[in-house]
XYZ file of N, CA, C and O in Angstrom:
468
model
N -16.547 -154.435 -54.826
C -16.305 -153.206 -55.511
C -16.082 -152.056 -54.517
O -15.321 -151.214 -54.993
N -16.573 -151.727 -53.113
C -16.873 -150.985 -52.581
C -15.454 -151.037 -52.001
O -14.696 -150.091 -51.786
N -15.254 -152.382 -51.788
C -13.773 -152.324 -50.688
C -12.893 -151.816 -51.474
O -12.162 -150.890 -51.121
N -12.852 -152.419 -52.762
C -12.145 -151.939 -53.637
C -11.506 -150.209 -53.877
O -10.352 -149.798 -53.996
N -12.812 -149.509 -53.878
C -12.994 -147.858 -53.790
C -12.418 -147.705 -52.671
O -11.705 -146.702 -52.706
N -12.387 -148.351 -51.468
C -12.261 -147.517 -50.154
C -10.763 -148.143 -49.890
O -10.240 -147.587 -48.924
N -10.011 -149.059 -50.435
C -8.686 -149.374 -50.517
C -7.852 -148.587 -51.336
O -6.645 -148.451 -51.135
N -8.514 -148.042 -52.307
C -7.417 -146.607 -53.217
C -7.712 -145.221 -52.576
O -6.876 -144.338 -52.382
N -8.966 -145.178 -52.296
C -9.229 -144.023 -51.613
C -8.312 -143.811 -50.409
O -7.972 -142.705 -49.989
N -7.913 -145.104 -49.851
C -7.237 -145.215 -48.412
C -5.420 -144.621 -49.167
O -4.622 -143.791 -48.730
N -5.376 -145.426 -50.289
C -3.940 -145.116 -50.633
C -3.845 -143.716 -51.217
O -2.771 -143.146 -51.022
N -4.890 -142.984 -51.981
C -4.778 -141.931 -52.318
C -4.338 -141.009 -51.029
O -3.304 -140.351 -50.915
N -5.591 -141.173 -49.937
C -5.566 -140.182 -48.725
C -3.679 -140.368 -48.266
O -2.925 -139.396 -48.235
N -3.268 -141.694 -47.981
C -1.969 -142.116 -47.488
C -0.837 -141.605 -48.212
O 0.228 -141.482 -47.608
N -0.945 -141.217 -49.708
C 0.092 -140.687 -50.594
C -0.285 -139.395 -50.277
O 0.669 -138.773 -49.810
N -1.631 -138.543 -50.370
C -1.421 -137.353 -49.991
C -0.928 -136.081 -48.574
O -0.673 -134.888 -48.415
N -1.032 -137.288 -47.868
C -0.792 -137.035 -46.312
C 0.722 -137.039 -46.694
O 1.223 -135.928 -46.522
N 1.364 -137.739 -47.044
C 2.745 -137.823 -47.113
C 3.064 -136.691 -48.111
O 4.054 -136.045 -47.770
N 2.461 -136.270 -49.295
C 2.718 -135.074 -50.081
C 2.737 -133.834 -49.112
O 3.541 -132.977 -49.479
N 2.012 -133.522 -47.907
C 1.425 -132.820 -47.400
C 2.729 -132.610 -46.966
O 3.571 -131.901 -47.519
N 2.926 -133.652 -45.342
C 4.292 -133.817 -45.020
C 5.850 -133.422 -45.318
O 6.776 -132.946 -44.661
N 5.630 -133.902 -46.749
C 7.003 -133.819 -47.720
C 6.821 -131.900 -47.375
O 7.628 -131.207 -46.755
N 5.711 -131.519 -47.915
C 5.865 -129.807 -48.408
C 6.075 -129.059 -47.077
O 6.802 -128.071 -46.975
N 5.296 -129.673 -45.948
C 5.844 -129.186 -44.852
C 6.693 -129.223 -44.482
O 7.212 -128.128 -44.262
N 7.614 -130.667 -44.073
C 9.131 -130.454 -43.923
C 10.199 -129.025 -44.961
O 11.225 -128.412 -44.665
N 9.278 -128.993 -46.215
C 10.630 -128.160 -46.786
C 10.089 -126.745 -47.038
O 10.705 -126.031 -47.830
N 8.533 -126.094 -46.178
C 8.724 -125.443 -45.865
C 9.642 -124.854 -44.370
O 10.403 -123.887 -44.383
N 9.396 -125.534 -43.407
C 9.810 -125.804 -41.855
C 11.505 -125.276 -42.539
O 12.126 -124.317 -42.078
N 11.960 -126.075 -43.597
C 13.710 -126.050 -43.950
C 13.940 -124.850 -44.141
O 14.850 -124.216 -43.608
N 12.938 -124.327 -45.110
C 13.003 -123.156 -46.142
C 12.999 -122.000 -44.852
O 13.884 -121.146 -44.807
N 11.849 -122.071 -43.755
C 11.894 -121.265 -42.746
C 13.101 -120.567 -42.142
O 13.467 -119.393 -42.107
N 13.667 -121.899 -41.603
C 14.628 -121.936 -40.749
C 16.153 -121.181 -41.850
O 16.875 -120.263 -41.461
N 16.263 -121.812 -43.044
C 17.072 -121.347 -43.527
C 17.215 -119.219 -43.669
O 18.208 -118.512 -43.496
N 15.793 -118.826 -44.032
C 15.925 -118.035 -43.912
C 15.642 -116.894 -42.968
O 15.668 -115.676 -43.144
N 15.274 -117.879 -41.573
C 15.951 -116.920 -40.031
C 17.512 -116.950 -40.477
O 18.173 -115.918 -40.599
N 17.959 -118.088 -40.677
C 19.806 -118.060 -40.645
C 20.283 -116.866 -41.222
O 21.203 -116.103 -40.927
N 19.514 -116.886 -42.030
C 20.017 -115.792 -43.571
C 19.675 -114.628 -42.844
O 20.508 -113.729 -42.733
N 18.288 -114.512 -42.213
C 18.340 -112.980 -41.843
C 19.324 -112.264 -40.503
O 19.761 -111.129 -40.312
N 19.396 -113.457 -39.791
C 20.034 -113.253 -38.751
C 21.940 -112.336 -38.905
O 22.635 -111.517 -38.303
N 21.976 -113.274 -40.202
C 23.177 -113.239 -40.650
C 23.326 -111.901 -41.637
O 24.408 -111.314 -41.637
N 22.426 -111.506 -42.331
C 22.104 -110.473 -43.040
C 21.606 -108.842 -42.139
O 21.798 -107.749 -42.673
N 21.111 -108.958 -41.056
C 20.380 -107.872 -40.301
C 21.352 -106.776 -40.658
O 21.313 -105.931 -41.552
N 22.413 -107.075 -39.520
C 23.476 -105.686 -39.937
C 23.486 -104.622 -41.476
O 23.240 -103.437 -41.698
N 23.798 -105.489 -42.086
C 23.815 -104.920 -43.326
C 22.571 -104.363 -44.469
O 22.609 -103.669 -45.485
N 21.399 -105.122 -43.647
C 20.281 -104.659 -44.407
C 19.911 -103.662 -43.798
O 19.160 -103.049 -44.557
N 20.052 -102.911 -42.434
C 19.926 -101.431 -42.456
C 20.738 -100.125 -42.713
O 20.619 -99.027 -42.169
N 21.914 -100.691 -44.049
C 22.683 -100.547 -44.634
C 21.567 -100.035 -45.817
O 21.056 -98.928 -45.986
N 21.417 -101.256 -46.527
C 21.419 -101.420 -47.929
C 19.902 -101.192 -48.179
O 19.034 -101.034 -47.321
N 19.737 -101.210 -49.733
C 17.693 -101.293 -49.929
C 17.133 -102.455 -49.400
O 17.731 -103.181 -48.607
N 15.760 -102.696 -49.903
C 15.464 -103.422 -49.388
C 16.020 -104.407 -50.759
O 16.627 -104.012 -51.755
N 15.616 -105.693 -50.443
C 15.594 -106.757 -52.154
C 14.473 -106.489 -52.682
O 13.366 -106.397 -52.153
N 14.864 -106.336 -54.007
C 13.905 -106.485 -54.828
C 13.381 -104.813 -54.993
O 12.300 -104.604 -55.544
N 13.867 -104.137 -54.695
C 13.684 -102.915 -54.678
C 14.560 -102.276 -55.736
O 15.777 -102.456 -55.700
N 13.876 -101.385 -56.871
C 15.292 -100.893 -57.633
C 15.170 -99.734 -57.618
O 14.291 -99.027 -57.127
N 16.291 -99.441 -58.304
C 16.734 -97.924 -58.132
C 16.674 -97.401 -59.274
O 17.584 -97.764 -60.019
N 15.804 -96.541 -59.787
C 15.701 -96.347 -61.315
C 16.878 -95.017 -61.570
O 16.961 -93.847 -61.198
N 17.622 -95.861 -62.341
C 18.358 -94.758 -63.485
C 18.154 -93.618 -64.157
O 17.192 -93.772 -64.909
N 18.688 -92.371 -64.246
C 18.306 -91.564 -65.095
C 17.541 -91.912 -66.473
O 17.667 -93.128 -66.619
N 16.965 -91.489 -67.313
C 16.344 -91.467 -68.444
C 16.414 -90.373 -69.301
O 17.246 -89.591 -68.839
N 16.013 -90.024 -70.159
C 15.945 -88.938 -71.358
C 17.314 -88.149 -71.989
O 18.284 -88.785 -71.576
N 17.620 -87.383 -72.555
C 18.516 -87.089 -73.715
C 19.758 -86.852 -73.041
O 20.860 -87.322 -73.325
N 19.398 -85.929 -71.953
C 21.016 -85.636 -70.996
C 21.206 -86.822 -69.950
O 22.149 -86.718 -69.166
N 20.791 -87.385 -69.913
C 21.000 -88.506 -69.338
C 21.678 -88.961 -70.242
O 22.842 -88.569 -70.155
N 21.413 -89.884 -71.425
C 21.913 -90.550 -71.861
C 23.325 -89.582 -73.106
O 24.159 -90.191 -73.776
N 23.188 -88.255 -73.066
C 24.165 -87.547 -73.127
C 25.382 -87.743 -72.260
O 26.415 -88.157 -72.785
N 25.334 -87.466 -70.927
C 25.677 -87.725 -69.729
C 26.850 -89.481 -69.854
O 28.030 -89.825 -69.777
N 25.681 -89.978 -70.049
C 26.291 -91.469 -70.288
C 27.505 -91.620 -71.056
O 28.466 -92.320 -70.738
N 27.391 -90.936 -72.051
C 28.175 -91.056 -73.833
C 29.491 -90.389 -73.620
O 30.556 -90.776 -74.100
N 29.256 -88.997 -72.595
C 30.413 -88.194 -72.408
C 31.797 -88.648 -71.551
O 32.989 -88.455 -71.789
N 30.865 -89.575 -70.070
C 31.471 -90.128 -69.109
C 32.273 -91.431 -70.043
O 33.484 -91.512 -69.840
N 31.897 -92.054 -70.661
C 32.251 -93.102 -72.007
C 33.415 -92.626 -72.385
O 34.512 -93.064 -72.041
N 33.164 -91.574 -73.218
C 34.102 -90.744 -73.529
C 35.607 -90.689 -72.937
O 36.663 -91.256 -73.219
N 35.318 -90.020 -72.266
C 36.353 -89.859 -71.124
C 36.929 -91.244 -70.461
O 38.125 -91.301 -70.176
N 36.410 -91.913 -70.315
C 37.065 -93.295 -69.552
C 37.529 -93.831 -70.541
O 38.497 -94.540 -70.268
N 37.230 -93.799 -71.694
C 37.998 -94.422 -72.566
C 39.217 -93.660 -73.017
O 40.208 -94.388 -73.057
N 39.400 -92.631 -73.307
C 40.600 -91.761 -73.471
C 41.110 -91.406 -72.370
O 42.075 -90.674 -72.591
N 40.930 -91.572 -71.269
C 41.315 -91.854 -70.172
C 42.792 -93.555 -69.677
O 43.939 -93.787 -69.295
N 41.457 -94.204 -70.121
C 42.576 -95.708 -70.480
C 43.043 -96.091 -71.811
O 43.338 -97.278 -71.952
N 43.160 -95.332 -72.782
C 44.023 -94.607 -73.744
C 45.729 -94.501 -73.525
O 46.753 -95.035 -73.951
N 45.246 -93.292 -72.430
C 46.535 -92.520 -72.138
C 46.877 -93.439 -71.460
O 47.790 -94.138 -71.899
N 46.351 -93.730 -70.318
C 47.254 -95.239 -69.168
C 47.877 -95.937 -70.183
O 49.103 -95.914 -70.078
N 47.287 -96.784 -71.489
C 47.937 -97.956 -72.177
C 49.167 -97.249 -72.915
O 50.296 -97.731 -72.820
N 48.937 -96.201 -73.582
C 50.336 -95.378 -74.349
C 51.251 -95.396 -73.064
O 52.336 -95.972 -73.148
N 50.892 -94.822 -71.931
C 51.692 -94.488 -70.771
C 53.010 -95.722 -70.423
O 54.214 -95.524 -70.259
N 52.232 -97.006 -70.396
C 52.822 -98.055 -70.233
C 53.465 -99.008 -71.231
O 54.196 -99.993 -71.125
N 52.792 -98.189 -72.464
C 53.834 -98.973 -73.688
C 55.355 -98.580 -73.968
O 56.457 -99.058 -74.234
N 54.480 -97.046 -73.660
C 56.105 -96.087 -74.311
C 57.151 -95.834 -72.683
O 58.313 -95.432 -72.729
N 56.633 -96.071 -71.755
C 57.804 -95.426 -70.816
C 57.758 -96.585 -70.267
O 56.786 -97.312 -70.472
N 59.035 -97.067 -69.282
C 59.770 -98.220 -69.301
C 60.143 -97.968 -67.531
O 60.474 -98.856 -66.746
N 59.973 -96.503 -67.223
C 60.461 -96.043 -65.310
C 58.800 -96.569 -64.971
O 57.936 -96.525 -65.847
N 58.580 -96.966 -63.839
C 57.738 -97.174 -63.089
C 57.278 -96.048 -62.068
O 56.246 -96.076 -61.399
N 58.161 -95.137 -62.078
C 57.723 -93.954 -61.376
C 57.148 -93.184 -62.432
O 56.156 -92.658 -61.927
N 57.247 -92.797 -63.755
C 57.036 -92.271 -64.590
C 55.439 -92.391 -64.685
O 54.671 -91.430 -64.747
N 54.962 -94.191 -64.685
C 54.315 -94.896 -64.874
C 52.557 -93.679 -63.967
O 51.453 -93.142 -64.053
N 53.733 -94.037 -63.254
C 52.983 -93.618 -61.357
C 52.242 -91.964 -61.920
O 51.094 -91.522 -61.960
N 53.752 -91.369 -62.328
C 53.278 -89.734 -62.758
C 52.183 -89.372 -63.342
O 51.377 -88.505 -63.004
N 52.185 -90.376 -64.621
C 51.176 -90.235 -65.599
C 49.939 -90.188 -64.652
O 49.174 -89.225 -64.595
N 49.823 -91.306 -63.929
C 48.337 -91.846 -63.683
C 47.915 -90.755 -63.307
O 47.140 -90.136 -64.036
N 48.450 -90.068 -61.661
C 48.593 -88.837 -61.025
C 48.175 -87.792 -61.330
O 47.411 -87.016 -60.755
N 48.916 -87.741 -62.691
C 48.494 -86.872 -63.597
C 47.301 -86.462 -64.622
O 46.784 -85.388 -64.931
N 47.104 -87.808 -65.004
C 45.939 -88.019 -65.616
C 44.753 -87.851 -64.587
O 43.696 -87.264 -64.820
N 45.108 -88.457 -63.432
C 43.709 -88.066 -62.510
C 43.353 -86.934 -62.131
O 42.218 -86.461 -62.192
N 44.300 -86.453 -61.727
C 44.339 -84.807 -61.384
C 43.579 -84.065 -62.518
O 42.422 -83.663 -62.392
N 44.435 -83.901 -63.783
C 43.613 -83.469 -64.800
C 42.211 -83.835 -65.651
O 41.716 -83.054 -66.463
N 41.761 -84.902 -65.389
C 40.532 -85.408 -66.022
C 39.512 -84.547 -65.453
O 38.687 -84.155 -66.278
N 39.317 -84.062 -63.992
C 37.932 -83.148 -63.885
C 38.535 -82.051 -64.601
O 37.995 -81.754 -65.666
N 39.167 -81.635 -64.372
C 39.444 -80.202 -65.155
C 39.350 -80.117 -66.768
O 39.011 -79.082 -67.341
N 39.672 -81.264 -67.413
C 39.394 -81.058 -68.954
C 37.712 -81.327 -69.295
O 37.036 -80.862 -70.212
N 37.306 -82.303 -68.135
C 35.761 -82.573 -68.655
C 34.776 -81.114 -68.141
O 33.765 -80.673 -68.687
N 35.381 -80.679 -67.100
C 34.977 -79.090 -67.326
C 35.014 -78.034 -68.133
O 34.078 -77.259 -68.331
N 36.360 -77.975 -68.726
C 36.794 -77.541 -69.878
C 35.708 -77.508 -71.228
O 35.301 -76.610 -71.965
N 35.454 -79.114 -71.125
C 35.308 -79.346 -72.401
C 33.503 -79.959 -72.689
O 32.947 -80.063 -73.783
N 32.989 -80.241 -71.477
C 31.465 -80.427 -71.507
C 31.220 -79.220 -70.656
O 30.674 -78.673 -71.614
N 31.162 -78.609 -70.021
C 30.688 -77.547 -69.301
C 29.898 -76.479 -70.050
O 30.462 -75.669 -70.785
N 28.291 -76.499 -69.804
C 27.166 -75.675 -70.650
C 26.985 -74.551 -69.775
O 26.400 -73.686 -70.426
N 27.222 -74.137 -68.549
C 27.180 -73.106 -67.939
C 27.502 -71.583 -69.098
O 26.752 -70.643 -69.362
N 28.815 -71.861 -69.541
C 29.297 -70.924 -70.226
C 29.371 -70.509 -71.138
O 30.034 -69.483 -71.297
C-alpha cells in the first residue's frame, strides 16, 4: 500500500514539475516577446499615453450640445458634397464646391451657434 502512495505521489510530483516547466517556458516566451514589443514600440510611446490609460471625454449638457451641433454640421456638410456631385458633371466645379464648402463651414457655424452675442 505504501509503495503504492509513494508511486502516485512520485507521478503527481513528476506531472507537476512539468506543469511548472510548461508555465515557465511560456512565461520566459511571453517575456521575451514583450522586450521585442517594447523595443519596437519605445519611440512612439514617448509619443503617445500610456496603455490602458483613458482620456475622459467631455460630459454634461454643452457637451453633449456640442456633440449634436458638430453632427449637425457634418452632416449638411456631406449633404452639400453629395448634391455637389450628383448635379454637376465638371470636376473642377466638383473641386469649387468642396473649397467652398470648407472655407465657409467655420463661418456659418459661427454665424449660427455662436452664444457670445
Amino acid at each position: 500500500m505504501s509503495r503504492e502512495r509513494a508511486r502516485r505521489r512520485a507521478e503527481r510530483e513528476a506531472e507537476q514539475a512539468r506543469q511548472a516547466a510548461l508555465r515557465a517556458e511560456r512565461r520566459a516566451r511571453s517575456a521575451r516577446r514583450r522586450e521585442r514589443l517594447d523595443r519596437l514600440t519605445a519611440p512612439v510611446a514617448a509619443v503617445l499615453p500610456r496603455r490602458g490609460v483613458r482620456i475622459a471625454g467631455q460630459r454634461g449638457i454643452l457637451a453633449r450640445r456640442r456633440r449634436a451641433q458638430n453632427g449637425v454640421v457634418a452632416v449638411l456638410f456631406l449633404i452639400v458634397q453629395v448634391i455637389a456631385w450628383l448635379l454637376v458633371s465638371s470636376w473642377a466645379a466638383r473641386f469649387g464646391v468642396l473649397v467652398l464648402s470648407l472655407l465657409l463651414v467655420p463661418v456659418l457655424v459661427t454665424v449660427a451657434f455662436d452664444r457670445r452675442s
